[in-house]
Amino acid sequence: MTGTVIGMVLFVGFGIILSSGRGSSLIAGFNTLPQEEKDKYDSVALCKFMGKVMFALSSSMILWVLSEVYEINWLLVLGIILFIGIVVFSLIYANTGNRFKK
């Protein structure tokens, strides 16, 4: 349970940094692009989106903690399904439709 709480705190911290429009260096893949490729993207919009994703992931992790505290296994399953669903949605949303291109 302690590891989950630490993970939640880290995700919320990253979410706060990213939601402010800064911290593009925290986004895997984006920080490794050459500068001329980075200039093609709206990094503020991408950071804000990823900040919302971090908040959503940390919210699903609350179910993990609640399942441990109240010993309700279906909360853990629901939390894991939500976590995976959020990750899949965010990957598809961010990589289709050129949403973050300038």
PDB file of N, CA and C in Angstrom:
ATOM      1  N   MET A   1       0.827  -1.190   0.000  1.00  0.00           N
ATOM      2  CA  MET A   1       0.000   0.000   0.000  1.00  0.00           C
ATOM      3  C   MET A   1       0.873   1.255   0.000  1.00  0.00           C
ATOM      4  N   THR A   2       1.992   1.221   0.689  1.00  0.00           N
ATOM      5  CA  THR A   2       2.873   2.385   0.758  1.00  0.00           C
ATOM      6  C   THR A   2       3.400   2.750  -0.624  1.00  0.00           C
ATOM      7  N   GLY A   3       3.754   1.744  -1.412  1.00  0.00           N
ATOM      8  CA  GLY A   3       4.244   1.998  -2.761  1.00  0.00           C
ATOM      9  C   GLY A   3       3.191   2.634  -3.641  1.00  0.00           C
ATOM     10  N   THR A   4       1.946   2.211  -3.482  1.00  0.00           N
ATOM     11  CA  THR A   4       0.858   2.794  -4.259  1.00  0.00           C
ATOM     12  C   THR A   4       0.646   4.255  -3.892  1.00  0.00           C
ATOM     13  N   VAL A   5       0.702   4.559  -2.612  1.00  0.00           N
ATOM     14  CA  VAL A   5       0.522   5.941  -2.161  1.00  0.00           C
ATOM     15  C   VAL A   5       1.671   6.814  -2.672  1.00  0.00           C
ATOM     16  N   ILE A   6       2.885   6.296  -2.624  1.00  0.00           N
ATOM     17  CA  ILE A   6       4.030   7.047  -3.150  1.00  0.00           C
ATOM     18  C   ILE A   6       3.856   7.279  -4.649  1.00  0.00           C
ATOM     19  N   GLY A   7       3.404   6.264  -5.370  1.00  0.00           N
ATOM     20  CA  GLY A   7       3.144   6.410  -6.805  1.00  0.00           C
ATOM     21  C   GLY A   7       2.076   7.456  -7.074  1.00  0.00           C
ATOM     22  N   MET A   8       1.019   7.453  -6.272  1.00  0.00           N
ATOM     23  CA  MET A   8      -0.041   8.446  -6.437  1.00  0.00           C
ATOM     24  C   MET A   8       0.498   9.854  -6.219  1.00  0.00           C
ATOM     25  N   VAL A   9       1.305  10.030  -5.196  1.00  0.00           N
ATOM     26  CA  VAL A   9       1.871  11.351  -4.906  1.00  0.00           C
ATOM     27  C   VAL A   9       2.772  11.807  -6.055  1.00  0.00           C
ATOM     28  N   LEU A  10       3.570  10.891  -6.590  1.00  0.00           N
ATOM     29  CA  LEU A  10       4.420  11.236  -7.736  1.00  0.00           C
ATOM     30  C   LEU A  10       3.588  11.609  -8.958  1.00  0.00           C
ATOM     31  N   PHE A  11       2.538  10.838  -9.235  1.00  0.00           N
ATOM     32  CA  PHE A  11       1.679  11.134 -10.380  1.00  0.00           C
ATOM     33  C   PHE A  11       0.997  12.479 -10.212  1.00  0.00           C
ATOM     34  N   VAL A  12       0.542  12.792  -9.010  1.00  0.00           N
ATOM     35  CA  VAL A  12      -0.090  14.095  -8.769  1.00  0.00           C
ATOM     36  C   VAL A  12       0.941  15.209  -8.925  1.00  0.00           C
ATOM     37  N   GLY A  13       2.153  14.986  -8.437  1.00  0.00           N
ATOM     38  CA  GLY A  13       3.215  15.980  -8.594  1.00  0.00           C
ATOM     39  C   GLY A  13       3.545  16.233 -10.054  1.00  0.00           C
ATOM     40  N   PHE A  14       3.681  15.157 -10.831  1.00  0.00           N
ATOM     41  CA  PHE A  14       3.926  15.313 -12.265  1.00  0.00           C
ATOM     42  C   PHE A  14       2.735  15.984 -12.937  1.00  0.00           C
ATOM     43  N   GLY A  15       1.530  15.651 -12.483  1.00  0.00           N
ATOM     44  CA  GLY A  15       0.327  16.257 -13.045  1.00  0.00           C
ATOM     45  C   GLY A  15       0.288  17.756 -12.822  1.00  0.00           C
ATOM     46  N   ILE A  16       0.697  18.191 -11.655  1.00  0.00           N
ATOM     47  CA  ILE A  16       0.728  19.629 -11.353  1.00  0.00           C
ATOM     48  C   ILE A  16       1.746  20.336 -12.244  1.00  0.00           C
ATOM     49  N   ILE A  17       2.921  19.748 -12.375  1.00  0.00           N
ATOM     50  CA  ILE A  17       3.959  20.353 -13.219  1.00  0.00           C
ATOM     51  C   ILE A  17       3.492  20.416 -14.673  1.00  0.00           C
ATOM     52  N   LEU A  18       2.951  19.312 -15.174  1.00  0.00           N
ATOM     53  CA  LEU A  18       2.542  19.260 -16.578  1.00  0.00           C
ATOM     54  C   LEU A  18       1.320  20.126 -16.851  1.00  0.00           C
ATOM     55  N   SER A  19       0.392  20.209 -15.914  1.00  0.00           N
ATOM     56  CA  SER A  19      -0.810  21.015 -16.112  1.00  0.00           C
ATOM     57  C   SER A  19      -0.504  22.497 -16.208  1.00  0.00           C
ATOM     58  N   SER A  20       0.620  22.896 -15.684  1.00  0.00           N
ATOM     59  CA  SER A  20       1.000  24.302 -15.784  1.00  0.00           C
ATOM     60  C   SER A  20       1.584  24.627 -17.157  1.00  0.00           C
ATOM     61  N   GLY A  21       1.733  23.617 -18.013  1.00  0.00           N
ATOM     62  CA  GLY A  21       2.265  23.835 -19.354  1.00  0.00           C
ATOM     63  C   GLY A  21       3.766  23.698 -19.439  1.00  0.00           C
ATOM     64  N   ARG A  22       4.392  23.376 -18.326  1.00  0.00           N
ATOM     65  CA  ARG A  22       5.844  23.181 -18.311  1.00  0.00           C
ATOM     66  C   ARG A  22       6.134  21.693 -18.108  1.00  0.00           C
ATOM     67  N   GLY A  23       7.380  21.355 -18.201  1.00  0.00           N
ATOM     68  CA  GLY A  23       7.783  19.981 -17.921  1.00  0.00           C
ATOM     69  C   GLY A  23       7.715  19.061 -19.117  1.00  0.00           C
ATOM     70  N   SER A  24       7.852  19.598 -20.314  1.00  0.00           N
ATOM     71  CA  SER A  24       7.817  18.727 -21.491  1.00  0.00           C
ATOM     72  C   SER A  24       8.969  17.726 -21.467  1.00  0.00           C
ATOM     73  N   SER A  25      10.007  18.012 -20.710  1.00  0.00           N
ATOM     74  CA  SER A  25      11.122  17.069 -20.604  1.00  0.00           C
ATOM     75  C   SER A  25      10.734  15.809 -19.833  1.00  0.00           C
ATOM     76  N   LEU A  26       9.593  15.843 -19.142  1.00  0.00           N
ATOM     77  CA  LEU A  26       9.120  14.672 -18.408  1.00  0.00           C
ATOM     78  C   LEU A  26       8.361  13.695 -19.292  1.00  0.00           C
ATOM     79  N   ILE A  27       8.007  14.122 -20.506  1.00  0.00           N
ATOM     80  CA  ILE A  27       7.215  13.287 -21.405  1.00  0.00           C
ATOM     81  C   ILE A  27       8.167  12.407 -22.212  1.00  0.00           C
ATOM     82  N   ALA A  28       8.038  11.100 -22.006  1.00  0.00           N
ATOM     83  CA  ALA A  28       8.916  10.151 -22.696  1.00  0.00           C
ATOM     84  C   ALA A  28       8.711  10.256 -24.200  1.00  0.00           C
ATOM     85  N   GLY A  29       9.773  10.254 -24.924  1.00  0.00           N
ATOM     86  CA  GLY A  29       9.712  10.348 -26.373  1.00  0.00           C
ATOM     87  C   GLY A  29       9.801  11.783 -26.854  1.00  0.00           C
ATOM     88  N   PHE A  30       9.065  12.675 -26.235  1.00  0.00           N
ATOM     89  CA  PHE A  30       9.089  14.075 -26.653  1.00  0.00           C
ATOM     90  C   PHE A  30      10.437  14.703 -26.323  1.00  0.00           C
ATOM     91  N   ASN A  31      10.986  14.356 -25.173  1.00  0.00           N
ATOM     92  CA  ASN A  31      12.265  14.952 -24.769  1.00  0.00           C
ATOM     93  C   ASN A  31      13.443  14.444 -25.593  1.00  0.00           C
ATOM     94  N   THR A  32      13.254  13.349 -26.329  1.00  0.00           N
ATOM     95  CA  THR A  32      14.343  12.822 -27.141  1.00  0.00           C
ATOM     96  C   THR A  32      14.295  13.319 -28.584  1.00  0.00           C
ATOM     97  N   LEU A  33      13.246  14.060 -28.934  1.00  0.00           N
ATOM     98  CA  LEU A  33      13.135  14.580 -30.297  1.00  0.00           C
ATOM     99  C   LEU A  33      14.155  15.690 -30.527  1.00  0.00           C
ATOM    100  N   PRO A  34      14.649  15.819 -31.763  1.00  0.00           N
ATOM    101  CA  PRO A  34      15.493  16.972 -32.078  1.00  0.00           C
ATOM    102  C   PRO A  34      14.681  18.264 -31.962  1.00  0.00           C
ATOM    103  N   GLN A  35      15.339  19.367 -31.740  1.00  0.00           N
ATOM    104  CA  GLN A  35      14.655  20.638 -31.508  1.00  0.00           C
ATOM    105  C   GLN A  35      13.743  21.028 -32.666  1.00  0.00           C
ATOM    106  N   GLU A  36      14.163  20.760 -33.909  1.00  0.00           N
ATOM    107  CA  GLU A  36      13.320  21.136 -35.055  1.00  0.00           C
ATOM    108  C   GLU A  36      12.030  20.314 -35.093  1.00  0.00           C
ATOM    109  N   GLU A  37      12.055  19.079 -34.576  1.00  0.00           N
ATOM    110  CA  GLU A  37      10.834  18.279 -34.470  1.00  0.00           C
ATOM    111  C   GLU A  37       9.958  18.771 -33.321  1.00  0.00           C
ATOM    112  N   LYS A  38      10.587  19.136 -32.199  1.00  0.00           N
ATOM    113  CA  LYS A  38       9.819  19.662 -31.058  1.00  0.00           C
ATOM    114  C   LYS A  38       9.077  20.930 -31.433  1.00  0.00           C
ATOM    115  N   ASP A  39       9.672  21.743 -32.304  1.00  0.00           N
ATOM    116  CA  ASP A  39       9.056  23.002 -32.706  1.00  0.00           C
ATOM    117  C   ASP A  39       7.779  22.787 -33.509  1.00  0.00           C
ATOM    118  N   LYS A  40       7.581  21.592 -34.044  1.00  0.00           N
ATOM    119  CA  LYS A  40       6.367  21.290 -34.810  1.00  0.00           C
ATOM    120  C   LYS A  40       5.173  20.995 -33.919  1.00  0.00           C
ATOM    121  N   TYR A  41       5.396  20.831 -32.609  1.00  0.00           N
ATOM    122  CA  TYR A  41       4.337  20.455 -31.676  1.00  0.00           C
ATOM    123  C   TYR A  41       3.996  21.610 -30.740  1.00  0.00           C
ATOM    124  N   ASP A  42       2.748  21.639 -30.322  1.00  0.00           N
ATOM    125  CA  ASP A  42       2.299  22.584 -29.310  1.00  0.00           C
ATOM    126  C   ASP A  42       2.596  21.950 -27.953  1.00  0.00           C
ATOM    127  N   SER A  43       3.762  22.246 -27.424  1.00  0.00           N
ATOM    128  CA  SER A  43       4.211  21.568 -26.206  1.00  0.00           C
ATOM    129  C   SER A  43       3.358  21.928 -25.003  1.00  0.00           C
ATOM    130  N   VAL A  44       2.798  23.132 -24.957  1.00  0.00           N
ATOM    131  CA  VAL A  44       1.946  23.519 -23.826  1.00  0.00           C
ATOM    132  C   VAL A  44       0.677  22.674 -23.813  1.00  0.00           C
ATOM    133  N   ALA A  45       0.042  22.512 -24.980  1.00  0.00           N
ATOM    134  CA  ALA A  45      -1.177  21.697 -25.056  1.00  0.00           C
ATOM    135  C   ALA A  45      -0.878  20.239 -24.726  1.00  0.00           C
ATOM    136  N   LEU A  46       0.248  19.735 -25.210  1.00  0.00           N
ATOM    137  CA  LEU A  46       0.638  18.360 -24.916  1.00  0.00           C
ATOM    138  C   LEU A  46       0.885  18.177 -23.424  1.00  0.00           C
ATOM    139  N   CYS A  47       1.561  19.132 -22.801  1.00  0.00           N
ATOM    140  CA  CYS A  47       1.829  19.056 -21.359  1.00  0.00           C
ATOM    141  C   CYS A  47       0.530  19.089 -20.564  1.00  0.00           C
ATOM    142  N   LYS A  48      -0.387  19.964 -20.940  1.00  0.00           N
ATOM    143  CA  LYS A  48      -1.664  20.053 -20.219  1.00  0.00           C
ATOM    144  C   LYS A  48      -2.463  18.762 -20.346  1.00  0.00           C
ATOM    145  N   PHE A  49      -2.457  18.165 -21.537  1.00  0.00           N
ATOM    146  CA  PHE A  49      -3.139  16.886 -21.721  1.00  0.00           C
ATOM    147  C   PHE A  49      -2.507  15.806 -20.854  1.00  0.00           C
ATOM    148  N   MET A  50      -1.191  15.725 -20.867  1.00  0.00           N
ATOM    149  CA  MET A  50      -0.517  14.701 -20.072  1.00  0.00           C
ATOM    150  C   MET A  50      -0.707  14.930 -18.571  1.00  0.00           C
ATOM    151  N   GLY A  51      -0.835  16.195 -18.161  1.00  0.00           N
ATOM    152  CA  GLY A  51      -1.142  16.487 -16.764  1.00  0.00           C
ATOM    153  C   GLY A  51      -2.496  15.922 -16.368  1.00  0.00           C
ATOM    154  N   LYS A  52      -3.486  16.075 -17.252  1.00  0.00           N
ATOM    155  CA  LYS A  52      -4.815  15.512 -16.982  1.00  0.00           C
ATOM    156  C   LYS A  52      -4.758  13.992 -16.923  1.00  0.00           C
ATOM    157  N   VAL A  53      -3.936  13.397 -17.776  1.00  0.00           N
ATOM    158  CA  VAL A  53      -3.772  11.941 -17.757  1.00  0.00           C
ATOM    159  C   VAL A  53      -3.160  11.502 -16.424  1.00  0.00           C
ATOM    160  N   MET A  54      -2.176  12.240 -15.932  1.00  0.00           N
ATOM    161  CA  MET A  54      -1.559  11.900 -14.643  1.00  0.00           C
ATOM    162  C   MET A  54      -2.583  11.961 -13.506  1.00  0.00           C
ATOM    163  N   PHE A  55      -3.441  12.983 -13.530  1.00  0.00           N
ATOM    164  CA  PHE A  55      -4.484  13.081 -12.498  1.00  0.00           C
ATOM    165  C   PHE A  55      -5.466  11.913 -12.602  1.00  0.00           C
ATOM    166  N   ALA A  56      -5.831  11.536 -13.817  1.00  0.00           N
ATOM    167  CA  ALA A  56      -6.755  10.417 -14.003  1.00  0.00           C
ATOM    168  C   ALA A  56      -6.130   9.104 -13.527  1.00  0.00           C
ATOM    169  N   LEU A  57      -4.855   8.901 -13.833  1.00  0.00           N
ATOM    170  CA  LEU A  57      -4.179   7.682 -13.389  1.00  0.00           C
ATOM    171  C   LEU A  57      -4.077   7.626 -11.871  1.00  0.00           C
ATOM    172  N   SER A  58      -3.763   8.752 -11.253  1.00  0.00           N
ATOM    173  CA  SER A  58      -3.665   8.746  -9.788  1.00  0.00           C
ATOM    174  C   SER A  58      -5.041   8.539  -9.158  1.00  0.00           C
ATOM    175  N   SER A  59      -6.093   9.012  -9.814  1.00  0.00           N
ATOM    176  CA  SER A  59      -7.443   8.784  -9.296  1.00  0.00           C
ATOM    177  C   SER A  59      -7.809   7.303  -9.356  1.00  0.00           C
ATOM    178  N   SER A  60      -7.398   6.622 -10.420  1.00  0.00           N
ATOM    179  CA  SER A  60      -7.689   5.190 -10.493  1.00  0.00           C
ATOM    180  C   SER A  60      -6.885   4.415  -9.451  1.00  0.00           C
ATOM    181  N   MET A  61      -5.734   4.954  -9.079  1.00  0.00           N
ATOM    182  CA  MET A  61      -4.918   4.286  -8.059  1.00  0.00           C
ATOM    183  C   MET A  61      -5.546   4.398  -6.670  1.00  0.00           C
ATOM    184  N   ILE A  62      -6.416   5.374  -6.480  1.00  0.00           N
ATOM    185  CA  ILE A  62      -7.133   5.474  -5.205  1.00  0.00           C
ATOM    186  C   ILE A  62      -7.938   4.202  -4.956  1.00  0.00           C
ATOM    187  N   LEU A  63      -8.493   3.634  -6.030  1.00  0.00           N
ATOM    188  CA  LEU A  63      -9.250   2.387  -5.880  1.00  0.00           C
ATOM    189  C   LEU A  63      -8.366   1.250  -5.398  1.00  0.00           C
ATOM    190  N   TRP A  64      -7.096   1.260  -5.791  1.00  0.00           N
ATOM    191  CA  TRP A  64      -6.174   0.225  -5.329  1.00  0.00           C
ATOM    192  C   TRP A  64      -5.997   0.311  -3.813  1.00  0.00           C
ATOM    193  N   VAL A  65      -5.835   1.541  -3.338  1.00  0.00           N
ATOM    194  CA  VAL A  65      -5.654   1.737  -1.896  1.00  0.00           C
ATOM    195  C   VAL A  65      -6.922   1.350  -1.148  1.00  0.00           C
ATOM    196  N   LEU A  66      -8.069   1.781  -1.667  1.00  0.00           N
ATOM    197  CA  LEU A  66      -9.340   1.454  -1.008  1.00  0.00           C
ATOM    198  C   LEU A  66      -9.579  -0.050  -0.975  1.00  0.00           C
ATOM    199  N   SER A  67      -9.165  -0.758  -2.023  1.00  0.00           N
ATOM    200  CA  SER A  67      -9.354  -2.208  -2.024  1.00  0.00           C
ATOM    201  C   SER A  67      -8.512  -2.874  -0.951  1.00  0.00           C
ATOM    202  N   GLU A  68      -7.346  -2.303  -0.672  1.00  0.00           N
ATOM    203  CA  GLU A  68      -6.498  -2.868   0.370  1.00  0.00           C
ATOM    204  C   GLU A  68      -7.024  -2.532   1.760  1.00  0.00           C
ATOM    205  N   VAL A  69      -7.481  -1.296   1.931  1.00  0.00           N
ATOM    206  CA  VAL A  69      -7.966  -0.866   3.239  1.00  0.00           C
ATOM    207  C   VAL A  69      -9.236  -1.620   3.630  1.00  0.00           C
ATOM    208  N   TYR A  70     -10.177  -1.728   2.686  1.00  0.00           N
ATOM    209  CA  TYR A  70     -11.462  -2.356   2.985  1.00  0.00           C
ATOM    210  C   TYR A  70     -11.524  -3.823   2.582  1.00  0.00           C
ATOM    211  N   GLU A  71     -10.416  -4.352   2.034  1.00  0.00           N
ATOM    212  CA  GLU A  71     -10.319  -5.744   1.615  1.00  0.00           C
ATOM    213  C   GLU A  71     -11.447  -6.130   0.657  1.00  0.00           C
ATOM    214  N   ILE A  72     -11.639  -5.294  -0.359  1.00  0.00           N
ATOM    215  CA  ILE A  72     -12.642  -5.534  -1.396  1.00  0.00           C
ATOM    216  C   ILE A  72     -11.883  -5.721  -2.710  1.00  0.00           C
ATOM    217  N   ASN A  73     -11.802  -6.953  -3.174  1.00  0.00           N
ATOM    218  CA  ASN A  73     -10.984  -7.281  -4.337  1.00  0.00           C
ATOM    219  C   ASN A  73     -11.483  -6.663  -5.630  1.00  0.00           C
ATOM    220  N   TRP A  74     -12.806  -6.499  -5.778  1.00  0.00           N
ATOM    221  CA  TRP A  74     -13.309  -5.971  -7.045  1.00  0.00           C
ATOM    222  C   TRP A  74     -12.909  -4.505  -7.240  1.00  0.00           C
ATOM    223  N   LEU A  75     -12.609  -3.782  -6.160  1.00  0.00           N
ATOM    224  CA  LEU A  75     -12.115  -2.414  -6.321  1.00  0.00           C
ATOM    225  C   LEU A  75     -10.731  -2.401  -6.963  1.00  0.00           C
ATOM    226  N   LEU A  76      -9.909  -3.369  -6.602  1.00  0.00           N
ATOM    227  CA  LEU A  76      -8.587  -3.484  -7.217  1.00  0.00           C
ATOM    228  C   LEU A  76      -8.723  -3.786  -8.709  1.00  0.00           C
ATOM    229  N   VAL A  77      -9.591  -4.716  -9.043  1.00  0.00           N
ATOM    230  CA  VAL A  77      -9.809  -5.076 -10.448  1.00  0.00           C
ATOM    231  C   VAL A  77     -10.337  -3.871 -11.220  1.00  0.00           C
ATOM    232  N   LEU A  78     -11.301  -3.164 -10.649  1.00  0.00           N
ATOM    233  CA  LEU A  78     -11.851  -1.979 -11.298  1.00  0.00           C
ATOM    234  C   LEU A  78     -10.774  -0.911 -11.487  1.00  0.00           C
ATOM    235  N   GLY A  79      -9.931  -0.708 -10.474  1.00  0.00           N
ATOM    236  CA  GLY A  79      -8.850   0.266 -10.573  1.00  0.00           C
ATOM    237  C   GLY A  79      -7.843  -0.079 -11.648  1.00  0.00           C
ATOM    238  N   ILE A  80      -7.511  -1.357 -11.761  1.00  0.00           N
ATOM    239  CA  ILE A  80      -6.563  -1.791 -12.788  1.00  0.00           C
ATOM    240  C   ILE A  80      -7.164  -1.635 -14.179  1.00  0.00           C
ATOM    241  N   ILE A  81      -8.442  -1.998 -14.327  1.00  0.00           N
ATOM    242  CA  ILE A  81      -9.114  -1.844 -15.623  1.00  0.00           C
ATOM    243  C   ILE A  81      -9.164  -0.369 -16.014  1.00  0.00           C
ATOM    244  N   LEU A  82      -9.500   0.504 -15.070  1.00  0.00           N
ATOM    245  CA  LEU A  82      -9.517   1.939 -15.352  1.00  0.00           C
ATOM    246  C   LEU A  82      -8.128   2.444 -15.723  1.00  0.00           C
ATOM    247  N   PHE A  83      -7.122   2.016 -14.996  1.00  0.00           N
ATOM    248  CA  PHE A  83      -5.741   2.438 -15.264  1.00  0.00           C
ATOM    249  C   PHE A  83      -5.334   2.054 -16.684  1.00  0.00           C
ATOM    250  N   ILE A  84      -5.564   0.806 -17.047  1.00  0.00           N
ATOM    251  CA  ILE A  84      -5.209   0.340 -18.391  1.00  0.00           C
ATOM    252  C   ILE A  84      -6.034   1.075 -19.443  1.00  0.00           C
ATOM    253  N   GLY A  85      -7.315   1.277 -19.164  1.00  0.00           N
ATOM    254  CA  GLY A  85      -8.174   1.997 -20.099  1.00  0.00           C
ATOM    255  C   GLY A  85      -7.720   3.421 -20.325  1.00  0.00           C
ATOM    256  N   ILE A  86      -7.308   4.100 -19.271  1.00  0.00           N
ATOM    257  CA  ILE A  86      -6.820   5.475 -19.384  1.00  0.00           C
ATOM    258  C   ILE A  86      -5.536   5.517 -20.209  1.00  0.00           C
ATOM    259  N   VAL A  87      -4.638   4.570 -19.971  1.00  0.00           N
ATOM    260  CA  VAL A  87      -3.382   4.519 -20.720  1.00  0.00           C
ATOM    261  C   VAL A  87      -3.650   4.279 -22.204  1.00  0.00           C
ATOM    262  N   VAL A  88      -4.514   3.317 -22.507  1.00  0.00           N
ATOM    263  CA  VAL A  88      -4.820   3.009 -23.905  1.00  0.00           C
ATOM    264  C   VAL A  88      -5.490   4.207 -24.576  1.00  0.00           C
ATOM    265  N   PHE A  89      -6.480   4.817 -23.899  1.00  0.00           N
ATOM    266  CA  PHE A  89      -7.154   5.986 -24.455  1.00  0.00           C
ATOM    267  C   PHE A  89      -6.170   7.120 -24.727  1.00  0.00           C
ATOM    268  N   SER A  90      -5.306   7.402 -23.756  1.00  0.00           N
ATOM    269  CA  SER A  90      -4.385   8.530 -23.925  1.00  0.00           C
ATOM    270  C   SER A  90      -3.381   8.274 -25.045  1.00  0.00           C
ATOM    271  N   LEU A  91      -2.928   7.028 -25.199  1.00  0.00           N
ATOM    272  CA  LEU A  91      -2.019   6.706 -26.298  1.00  0.00           C
ATOM    273  C   LEU A  91      -2.699   6.890 -27.651  1.00  0.00           C
ATOM    274  N   ILE A  92      -3.923   6.412 -27.770  1.00  0.00           N
ATOM    275  CA  ILE A  92      -4.647   6.558 -29.034  1.00  0.00           C
ATOM    276  C   ILE A  92      -4.970   8.020 -29.299  1.00  0.00           C
ATOM    277  N   TYR A  93      -5.460   8.725 -28.293  1.00  0.00           N
ATOM    278  CA  TYR A  93      -5.848  10.123 -28.463  1.00  0.00           C
ATOM    279  C   TYR A  93      -4.659  10.997 -28.844  1.00  0.00           C
ATOM    280  N   ALA A  94      -3.536  10.794 -28.179  1.00  0.00           N
ATOM    281  CA  ALA A  94      -2.362  11.646 -28.425  1.00  0.00           C
ATOM    282  C   ALA A  94      -1.689  11.352 -29.758  1.00  0.00           C
ATOM    283  N   ASN A  95      -1.833  10.132 -30.262  1.00  0.00           N
ATOM    284  CA  ASN A  95      -1.100   9.744 -31.470  1.00  0.00           C
ATOM    285  C   ASN A  95      -1.942   9.722 -32.737  1.00  0.00           C
ATOM    286  N   THR A  96      -3.198  10.132 -32.653  1.00  0.00           N
ATOM    287  CA  THR A  96      -4.039  10.182 -33.850  1.00  0.00           C
ATOM    288  C   THR A  96      -4.568  11.594 -34.031  1.00  0.00           C
ATOM    289  N   GLY A  97      -4.835  11.944 -35.245  1.00  0.00           N
ATOM    290  CA  GLY A  97      -5.488  13.223 -35.543  1.00  0.00           C
ATOM    291  C   GLY A  97      -4.608  14.455 -35.491  1.00  0.00           C
ATOM    292  N   ASN A  98      -3.307  14.293 -35.293  1.00  0.00           N
ATOM    293  CA  ASN A  98      -2.400  15.442 -35.223  1.00  0.00           C
ATOM    294  C   ASN A  98      -2.917  16.526 -34.268  1.00  0.00           C
ATOM    295  N   ARG A  99      -3.423  16.125 -33.120  1.00  0.00           N
ATOM    296  CA  ARG A  99      -4.026  17.049 -32.164  1.00  0.00           C
ATOM    297  C   ARG A  99      -3.031  18.051 -31.574  1.00  0.00           C
ATOM    298  N   PHE A 100      -1.792  17.656 -31.489  1.00  0.00           N
ATOM    299  CA  PHE A 100      -0.818  18.509 -30.818  1.00  0.00           C
ATOM    300  C   PHE A 100       0.194  19.125 -31.790  1.00  0.00           C
ATOM    301  N   LYS A 101      -0.072  18.995 -33.073  1.00  0.00           N
ATOM    302  CA  LYS A 101       0.786  19.636 -34.074  1.00  0.00           C
ATOM    303  C   LYS A 101       0.394  21.097 -34.193  1.00  0.00           C
ATOM    304  N   LYS A 102       1.356  21.947 -34.479  1.00  0.00           N
ATOM    305  CA  LYS A 102       1.080  23.373 -34.661  1.00  0.00           C
ATOM    306  C   LYS A 102       0.481  23.624 -36.018  1.00  0.00           C
TER     307      LYS A 102
END
